[in-house]
Amino acid sequence: MNLPNLLTLARLATIPLLMALLMLRFPYHDQAAAALFVLASLTDTLDGNLARSRNQVTELGKFLDPLADKLFILSVLIVLVQEGELSVWVVMVIFSRELLITVLRSLSASQGHVISATPFGKTKTISQVLAVLLLILQRPYPELRWLALAAVAFAVVFTVASGVDYLWRFRHVVLRPHFRARPEAVPGGGAPSAGQQVDPRVVTIHELLARQDWKLAVAESCTGGLLAATFTDCPGSSDFFKGGIISYTNEVKEHLLQVPGRLLEDPGAVSAEVAQAMAESVRRQLAADLGVAITGLSGPDSDGTGKPVGLTYIWLADQGGGEGRCFQFSGDRWRNRRQAVSEALELLLRRLQEGPSTAST
């Protein structure tokens, strides 16, 4: 049991005490509850930062941290409803949103998707914490009542908005639950021969990027430049394609793409975290609107970490956050690399078809 997980457990342990402070009647009990709420809320930031800085991210922590966050907020809201300080529909809205997104994340994970946090989601969390704190403080200080109600309204708006945002951004998780690699759609990379046509998806991507005046950059590991070559097969690709970084070794990932060394050690170069860091870095360094990264094990041999050959992570980064996919390809080295490129094209194409909601700089 490491320190970050102990902090998360401590936050869970404060829930009964916090509820008791709100329901019992003794001098300054509400002020004590507010102080405990603030202290426990700070541990939410602290445990995550410690886990990442110390390379102590664990499966237990990934499970406990969001659970503690949801129970912590909802337990206080339930007490406030019982005390007549809050309408029950507010709790139902927040609970429904959290349940919906939890189900979406579970479904996404079962399909190999990785859903990152969005600005809406982060704002939602901050607004809920602020609203709960003001609801507690308005009990001993009635002059804060209207400010507390305004904060609740703000929190409800962002709770609903973030839920809708998640559903829209990741609707393919529900609509296409059996989406898998397409062996028949295999871009070849390199200059097309006389009888070889440009991948039609690249032509469509070119048109969609040009329509929004967006630029694209790529960071590749296992594909070794195949994705960049597939884009530059298209005449006029300089209109949308800014370039790429081939980071075949960890040294290049760390020094050129600035991927933190701790991520390369754990969870390792072939991981969602490293794919995300690569995509965000190449997007930032090449001043592009979108960044796509691929990292994986193409074979024929594994890398000694116990991860299977064919395991591949693809990440698409934009200003609004990002979206990742995980695949377990089963072909040989040649086919695994080209399937990775094909899936990267699919991910990018679907993102562009969603419209300009978050990618503009």
CSV table of C-alpha atoms in Angstrom, one decimal:
chain,number,residue,atom,x,y,z
A,1,MET,CA,0.0,0.0,0.0
A,2,ASN,CA,1.7,3.2,-1.2
A,3,LEU,CA,1.3,6.8,0.0
A,4,PRO,CA,-1.0,8.0,-2.8
A,5,ASN,CA,-3.4,5.1,-2.1
A,6,LEU,CA,-3.3,5.8,1.6
A,7,LEU,CA,-4.3,9.4,0.9
A,8,THR,CA,-7.2,8.1,-1.2
A,9,LEU,CA,-8.3,5.8,1.5
A,10,ALA,CA,-8.1,8.6,4.0
A,11,ARG,CA,-10.4,10.7,1.8
A,12,LEU,CA,-12.9,7.8,1.9
A,13,ALA,CA,-12.5,7.5,5.6
A,14,THR,CA,-13.5,11.1,6.1
A,15,ILE,CA,-16.9,10.6,4.6
A,16,PRO,CA,-18.6,9.3,7.7
A,17,LEU,CA,-17.0,12.0,9.9
A,18,LEU,CA,-18.0,14.7,7.4
A,19,MET,CA,-21.6,13.5,7.3
A,20,ALA,CA,-21.6,13.4,11.2
A,21,LEU,CA,-20.3,17.0,11.4
A,22,LEU,CA,-23.1,18.2,9.1
A,23,MET,CA,-25.9,16.4,11.0
A,24,LEU,CA,-24.7,16.9,14.6
A,25,ARG,CA,-25.4,20.1,16.4
A,26,PHE,CA,-22.6,21.7,18.4
A,27,PRO,CA,-20.8,25.1,18.2
A,28,TYR,CA,-19.0,25.6,14.9
A,29,HIS,CA,-19.9,22.1,13.6
A,30,ASP,CA,-20.5,23.5,10.1
A,31,GLN,CA,-17.2,25.4,10.1
A,32,ALA,CA,-15.4,22.2,11.1
A,33,ALA,CA,-17.2,20.3,8.3
A,34,ALA,CA,-16.2,23.0,5.8
A,35,ALA,CA,-12.5,22.8,6.9
A,36,LEU,CA,-12.6,19.0,6.7
A,37,PHE,CA,-14.1,19.2,3.2
A,38,VAL,CA,-11.4,21.5,2.0
A,39,LEU,CA,-8.7,19.4,3.5
A,40,ALA,CA,-10.0,16.2,2.0
A,41,SER,CA,-10.5,17.9,-1.4
A,42,LEU,CA,-6.8,18.8,-1.4
A,43,THR,CA,-5.8,15.2,-1.0
A,44,ASP,CA,-7.6,14.5,-4.3
A,45,THR,CA,-5.0,16.6,-6.1
A,46,LEU,CA,-2.1,15.5,-3.9
A,47,ASP,CA,-2.6,11.7,-4.3
A,48,GLY,CA,-2.6,11.9,-8.1
A,49,ASN,CA,0.5,14.1,-8.3
A,50,LEU,CA,2.4,11.9,-5.9
A,51,ALA,CA,1.4,8.7,-7.8
A,52,ARG,CA,2.7,10.2,-11.1
A,53,SER,CA,5.8,11.8,-9.7
A,54,ARG,CA,6.8,8.6,-7.8
A,55,ASN,CA,5.8,6.1,-10.5
A,56,GLN,CA,3.3,4.7,-8.0
A,57,VAL,CA,0.3,4.5,-10.3
A,58,THR,CA,-1.5,1.3,-9.5
A,59,GLU,CA,-4.7,-0.5,-10.6
A,60,LEU,CA,-6.0,-0.1,-7.1
A,61,GLY,CA,-5.4,3.6,-7.2
A,62,LYS,CA,-7.1,3.9,-10.6
A,63,PHE,CA,-10.2,2.2,-9.1
A,64,LEU,CA,-10.2,4.0,-5.7
A,65,ASP,CA,-9.5,7.6,-6.7
A,66,PRO,CA,-12.6,8.2,-8.9
A,67,LEU,CA,-14.7,6.2,-6.5
A,68,ALA,CA,-13.6,8.3,-3.6
A,69,ASP,CA,-14.3,11.5,-5.6
A,70,LYS,CA,-17.9,10.5,-6.4
A,71,LEU,CA,-18.7,9.2,-3.0
A,72,PHE,CA,-17.2,12.2,-1.3
A,73,ILE,CA,-19.3,14.7,-3.3
A,74,LEU,CA,-22.5,12.7,-3.3
A,75,SER,CA,-22.5,11.9,0.4
A,76,VAL,CA,-22.4,15.6,1.3
A,77,LEU,CA,-25.2,16.4,-1.2
A,78,ILE,CA,-27.4,13.6,0.3
A,79,VAL,CA,-27.0,15.0,3.8
A,80,LEU,CA,-27.8,18.5,2.5
A,81,VAL,CA,-31.0,17.2,0.9
A,82,GLN,CA,-32.0,15.5,4.1
A,83,GLU,CA,-31.3,18.7,6.0
A,84,GLY,CA,-33.5,20.7,3.5
A,85,GLU,CA,-30.6,22.7,2.1
A,86,LEU,CA,-30.8,21.3,-1.4
A,87,SER,CA,-33.4,20.0,-3.9
A,88,VAL,CA,-33.3,16.3,-4.5
A,89,TRP,CA,-33.3,16.8,-8.3
A,90,VAL,CA,-29.8,18.3,-8.1
A,91,VAL,CA,-28.4,15.1,-6.6
A,92,MET,CA,-30.2,13.0,-9.2
A,93,VAL,CA,-28.7,15.0,-12.0
A,94,ILE,CA,-25.2,14.7,-10.6
A,95,PHE,CA,-25.6,11.0,-9.8
A,96,SER,CA,-27.0,10.2,-13.2
A,97,ARG,CA,-24.2,11.9,-15.0
A,98,GLU,CA,-21.5,10.1,-12.9
A,99,LEU,CA,-23.2,6.8,-13.4
A,100,LEU,CA,-23.5,7.3,-17.2
A,101,ILE,CA,-19.8,8.3,-17.6
A,102,THR,CA,-18.7,5.4,-15.4
A,103,VAL,CA,-20.6,3.0,-17.6
A,104,LEU,CA,-19.2,4.7,-20.7
A,105,ARG,CA,-15.6,4.4,-19.5
A,106,SER,CA,-16.1,0.7,-18.6
A,107,LEU,CA,-17.6,0.0,-22.0
A,108,SER,CA,-14.8,1.9,-23.6
A,109,ALA,CA,-12.1,0.0,-21.8
A,110,SER,CA,-13.7,-3.3,-22.8
A,111,GLN,CA,-13.3,-2.3,-26.4
A,112,GLY,CA,-9.8,-1.1,-26.2
A,113,HIS,CA,-10.6,2.7,-26.0
A,114,VAL,CA,-8.9,5.1,-23.7
A,115,ILE,CA,-10.9,8.1,-22.8
A,116,SER,CA,-9.0,11.1,-21.5
A,117,ALA,CA,-10.3,13.8,-19.2
A,118,THR,CA,-11.7,16.9,-21.0
A,119,PRO,CA,-11.7,20.6,-20.0
A,120,PHE,CA,-15.5,20.3,-19.4
A,121,GLY,CA,-14.9,17.4,-17.0
A,122,LYS,CA,-12.3,19.2,-15.0
A,123,THR,CA,-14.4,22.3,-14.8
A,124,LYS,CA,-17.3,20.1,-13.6
A,125,THR,CA,-15.3,18.8,-10.8
A,126,ILE,CA,-14.1,22.2,-9.6
A,127,SER,CA,-17.6,23.6,-9.9
A,128,GLN,CA,-19.1,20.8,-7.8
A,129,VAL,CA,-16.4,21.2,-5.1
A,130,LEU,CA,-17.0,25.0,-4.9
A,131,ALA,CA,-20.8,24.5,-4.8
A,132,VAL,CA,-20.7,22.0,-2.0
A,133,LEU,CA,-18.3,24.2,0.0
A,134,LEU,CA,-20.6,27.2,-0.3
A,135,LEU,CA,-23.6,25.1,0.6
A,136,ILE,CA,-21.9,24.1,3.8
A,137,LEU,CA,-20.8,27.6,4.7
A,138,GLN,CA,-24.2,29.2,4.0
A,139,ARG,CA,-25.6,27.3,6.9
A,140,PRO,CA,-23.7,29.4,9.6
A,141,TYR,CA,-23.4,32.4,7.2
A,142,PRO,CA,-26.9,33.0,5.6
A,143,GLU,CA,-25.6,35.9,3.6
A,144,LEU,CA,-23.8,33.3,1.4
A,145,ARG,CA,-27.1,31.6,0.5
A,146,TRP,CA,-27.6,33.3,-2.9
A,147,LEU,CA,-23.9,32.8,-3.8
A,148,ALA,CA,-24.3,29.1,-2.9
A,149,LEU,CA,-27.4,28.7,-5.1
A,150,ALA,CA,-25.6,30.4,-8.0
A,151,ALA,CA,-22.7,28.0,-7.6
A,152,VAL,CA,-25.1,25.0,-7.5
A,153,ALA,CA,-26.7,26.2,-10.8
A,154,PHE,CA,-23.2,26.6,-12.3
A,155,ALA,CA,-22.3,23.1,-11.2
A,156,VAL,CA,-25.4,21.6,-12.6
A,157,VAL,CA,-24.9,23.3,-16.0
A,158,PHE,CA,-21.3,22.0,-16.2
A,159,THR,CA,-22.3,18.6,-14.9
A,160,VAL,CA,-24.9,18.2,-17.8
A,161,ALA,CA,-22.6,19.9,-20.3
A,162,SER,CA,-19.7,17.6,-19.5
A,163,GLY,CA,-21.9,14.5,-19.7
A,164,VAL,CA,-23.2,15.6,-23.1
A,165,ASP,CA,-19.6,16.4,-24.3
A,166,TYR,CA,-18.4,12.9,-23.3
A,167,LEU,CA,-21.3,11.2,-25.0
A,168,TRP,CA,-20.8,13.2,-28.2
A,169,ARG,CA,-17.0,12.9,-28.3
A,170,PHE,CA,-17.1,9.1,-27.7
A,171,ARG,CA,-20.4,8.2,-29.2
A,172,HIS,CA,-18.7,5.7,-31.4
A,173,VAL,CA,-18.0,3.6,-28.3
A,174,VAL,CA,-21.8,2.9,-28.1
A,175,LEU,CA,-22.6,3.1,-31.8
A,176,ARG,CA,-19.7,0.8,-33.0
A,177,PRO,CA,-19.0,-1.6,-30.1
A,178,HIS,CA,-17.5,-4.2,-32.4
A,179,PHE,CA,-15.2,-2.0,-34.3
A,180,ARG,CA,-11.9,-3.8,-35.0
A,181,ALA,CA,-8.9,-3.6,-37.3
A,182,ARG,CA,-9.7,-3.9,-41.0
A,183,PRO,CA,-7.1,-6.1,-42.7
A,184,GLU,CA,-8.4,-5.2,-46.1
A,185,ALA,CA,-7.7,-1.5,-45.6
A,186,VAL,CA,-3.9,-1.6,-45.6
A,187,PRO,CA,-2.1,1.5,-46.7
A,188,GLY,CA,1.3,0.7,-48.2
A,189,GLY,CA,3.3,3.8,-47.4
A,190,GLY,CA,5.9,5.2,-49.8
A,191,ALA,CA,5.3,6.8,-53.2
A,192,PRO,CA,2.5,5.1,-55.1
A,193,SER,CA,3.3,3.2,-58.2
A,194,ALA,CA,1.6,3.7,-61.5
A,195,GLY,CA,-1.1,1.2,-60.6
A,196,GLN,CA,-1.4,2.2,-56.9
A,197,GLN,CA,-3.9,4.8,-55.8
A,198,VAL,CA,-3.7,7.1,-52.8
A,199,ASP,CA,-5.7,5.8,-49.9
A,200,PRO,CA,-9.2,7.4,-50.3
A,201,ARG,CA,-9.3,8.2,-46.6
A,202,VAL,CA,-6.3,10.4,-46.9
A,203,VAL,CA,-8.0,12.3,-49.7
A,204,THR,CA,-11.0,12.8,-47.5
A,205,ILE,CA,-8.8,13.8,-44.5
A,206,HIS,CA,-7.1,16.3,-46.8
A,207,GLU,CA,-10.4,17.9,-47.8
A,208,LEU,CA,-11.7,18.1,-44.2
A,209,LEU,CA,-8.5,19.6,-42.8
A,210,ALA,CA,-8.4,22.1,-45.6
A,211,ARG,CA,-12.0,23.1,-44.9
A,212,GLN,CA,-11.1,24.0,-41.4
A,213,ASP,CA,-7.6,25.2,-42.2
A,214,TRP,CA,-6.2,22.8,-39.7
A,215,LYS,CA,-2.6,21.3,-39.7
A,216,LEU,CA,-1.6,17.8,-38.8
A,217,ALA,CA,1.6,16.4,-37.2
A,218,VAL,CA,2.5,12.8,-36.4
A,219,ALA,CA,4.8,11.0,-34.0
A,220,GLU,CA,5.6,7.4,-34.8
A,221,SER,CA,7.5,4.6,-33.1
A,222,CYS,CA,6.7,1.1,-34.4
A,223,THR,CA,5.4,2.3,-37.8
A,224,GLY,CA,8.7,4.0,-38.5
A,225,GLY,CA,7.3,6.7,-40.7
A,226,LEU,CA,4.6,4.7,-42.6
A,227,LEU,CA,1.9,7.0,-41.4
A,228,ALA,CA,3.7,10.1,-42.6
A,229,ALA,CA,4.4,8.4,-45.9
A,230,THR,CA,0.8,7.6,-46.3
A,231,PHE,CA,-0.2,11.2,-45.9
A,232,THR,CA,2.5,12.4,-48.3
A,233,ASP,CA,1.4,9.9,-50.9
A,234,CYS,CA,-1.4,12.5,-51.4
A,235,PRO,CA,-0.5,15.3,-53.8
A,236,GLY,CA,-0.7,18.7,-52.1
A,237,SER,CA,-0.2,17.1,-48.7
A,238,SER,CA,1.9,20.1,-47.7
A,239,ASP,CA,-1.4,22.0,-47.4
A,240,PHE,CA,-2.3,20.1,-44.2
A,241,PHE,CA,0.7,18.0,-43.2
A,242,LYS,CA,3.3,19.8,-41.2
A,243,GLY,CA,5.6,16.8,-40.6
A,244,GLY,CA,6.4,14.1,-38.1
A,245,ILE,CA,8.9,12.7,-35.6
A,246,ILE,CA,10.0,9.1,-35.8
A,247,SER,CA,10.9,8.2,-32.2
A,248,TYR,CA,11.9,4.6,-32.6
A,249,THR,CA,13.9,4.4,-29.4
A,250,ASN,CA,13.1,5.5,-25.9
A,251,GLU,CA,16.0,8.0,-26.1
A,252,VAL,CA,14.4,9.9,-28.9
A,253,LYS,CA,11.0,9.7,-27.2
A,254,GLU,CA,12.5,11.3,-24.1
A,255,HIS,CA,14.8,13.9,-25.5
A,256,LEU,CA,13.1,14.9,-28.8
A,257,LEU,CA,9.4,14.3,-27.9
A,258,GLN,CA,10.0,15.1,-24.2
A,259,VAL,CA,8.1,12.0,-23.0
A,260,PRO,CA,8.8,11.8,-19.2
A,261,GLY,CA,11.4,9.1,-18.4
A,262,ARG,CA,9.2,7.8,-15.6
A,263,LEU,CA,6.5,6.9,-18.1
A,264,LEU,CA,8.9,5.1,-20.3
A,265,GLU,CA,9.9,3.0,-17.3
A,266,ASP,CA,6.4,2.4,-16.1
A,267,PRO,CA,3.9,1.7,-17.7
A,268,GLY,CA,6.5,1.6,-20.6
A,269,ALA,CA,7.0,2.8,-24.1
A,270,VAL,CA,4.0,0.7,-25.4
A,271,SER,CA,1.3,2.3,-23.3
A,272,ALA,CA,-1.6,4.7,-23.6
A,273,GLU,CA,0.2,7.2,-21.4
A,274,VAL,CA,3.3,7.3,-23.7
A,275,ALA,CA,1.1,7.5,-26.9
A,276,GLN,CA,-0.7,10.4,-25.4
A,277,ALA,CA,2.5,12.2,-24.4
A,278,MET,CA,3.9,11.7,-27.9
A,279,ALA,CA,0.8,13.0,-29.6
A,280,GLU,CA,0.5,16.1,-27.4
A,281,SER,CA,4.3,16.8,-27.8
A,282,VAL,CA,4.4,16.6,-31.6
A,283,ARG,CA,1.3,18.7,-31.8
A,284,ARG,CA,2.8,21.4,-29.6
A,285,GLN,CA,6.3,21.3,-31.1
A,286,LEU,CA,5.2,21.5,-34.7
A,287,ALA,CA,2.4,24.0,-33.9
A,288,ALA,CA,-0.3,21.8,-35.4
A,289,ASP,CA,-4.0,21.6,-34.6
A,290,LEU,CA,-4.0,17.8,-34.4
A,291,GLY,CA,-1.3,15.4,-33.4
A,292,VAL,CA,-1.4,11.6,-34.0
A,293,ALA,CA,0.9,9.1,-32.3
A,294,ILE,CA,1.5,5.4,-32.7
A,295,THR,CA,3.5,3.1,-30.4
A,296,GLY,CA,3.4,-0.6,-30.3
A,297,LEU,CA,5.1,-4.0,-30.7
A,298,SER,CA,5.1,-5.1,-34.3
A,299,GLY,CA,7.1,-8.3,-33.9
A,300,PRO,CA,8.3,-10.8,-34.6
A,301,ASP,CA,9.7,-10.7,-31.1
A,302,SER,CA,8.5,-9.0,-27.9
A,303,ASP,CA,10.5,-6.4,-26.0
A,304,GLY,CA,11.0,-8.4,-22.9
A,305,THR,CA,8.4,-6.6,-20.8
A,306,GLY,CA,5.8,-9.4,-21.1
A,307,LYS,CA,3.6,-7.4,-23.4
A,308,PRO,CA,2.3,-9.4,-26.4
A,309,VAL,CA,3.4,-8.8,-30.0
A,310,GLY,CA,0.8,-6.8,-31.9
A,311,LEU,CA,-0.2,-4.6,-28.9
A,312,THR,CA,-0.5,-1.1,-30.3
A,313,TYR,CA,-1.7,2.2,-28.9
A,314,ILE,CA,-2.8,5.1,-31.1
A,315,TRP,CA,-3.6,8.6,-29.7
A,316,LEU,CA,-5.1,11.7,-31.3
A,317,ALA,CA,-4.5,14.9,-29.5
A,318,ASP,CA,-6.2,18.2,-30.0
A,319,GLN,CA,-6.7,21.3,-27.9
A,320,GLY,CA,-9.8,20.0,-26.3
A,321,GLY,CA,-8.1,16.8,-24.9
A,322,GLY,CA,-7.7,13.7,-26.9
A,323,GLU,CA,-8.8,10.2,-27.7
A,324,GLY,CA,-6.9,6.9,-27.6
A,325,ARG,CA,-7.3,3.4,-29.0
A,326,CYS,CA,-5.7,0.2,-28.0
A,327,PHE,CA,-5.4,-2.7,-30.5
A,328,GLN,CA,-4.1,-6.3,-30.3
A,329,PHE,CA,-3.1,-7.1,-33.9
A,330,SER,CA,-2.4,-10.7,-34.8
A,331,GLY,CA,-0.6,-10.5,-38.1
A,332,ASP,CA,3.1,-10.6,-38.9
A,333,ARG,CA,5.3,-7.5,-38.6
A,334,TRP,CA,4.4,-6.1,-42.0
A,335,ARG,CA,0.7,-6.4,-41.5
A,336,ASN,CA,0.7,-5.2,-37.9
A,337,ARG,CA,2.5,-2.0,-38.9
A,338,ARG,CA,0.1,-1.3,-41.7
A,339,GLN,CA,-3.0,-2.1,-39.7
A,340,ALA,CA,-1.8,0.4,-37.1
A,341,VAL,CA,-1.6,3.1,-39.9
A,342,SER,CA,-5.0,2.1,-41.1
A,343,GLU,CA,-6.6,2.5,-37.6
A,344,ALA,CA,-4.8,5.8,-37.2
A,345,LEU,CA,-6.5,7.0,-40.4
A,346,GLU,CA,-9.9,5.8,-39.1
A,347,LEU,CA,-9.5,7.5,-35.8
A,348,LEU,CA,-8.4,10.8,-37.5
A,349,LEU,CA,-11.2,10.6,-40.1
A,350,ARG,CA,-13.9,10.1,-37.5
A,351,ARG,CA,-12.6,13.0,-35.4
A,352,LEU,CA,-12.6,15.3,-38.4
A,353,GLN,CA,-16.2,14.3,-39.3
A,354,GLU,CA,-17.3,15.3,-35.8
A,355,GLY,CA,-16.5,18.9,-36.6
A,356,PRO,CA,-14.5,21.8,-35.3
A,357,SER,CA,-15.7,21.7,-31.6
A,358,THR,CA,-12.3,21.4,-29.9
A,359,ALA,CA,-9.4,21.2,-32.3
A,360,SER,CA,-8.9,24.9,-33.2
A,361,THR,CA,-6.0,26.7,-31.6
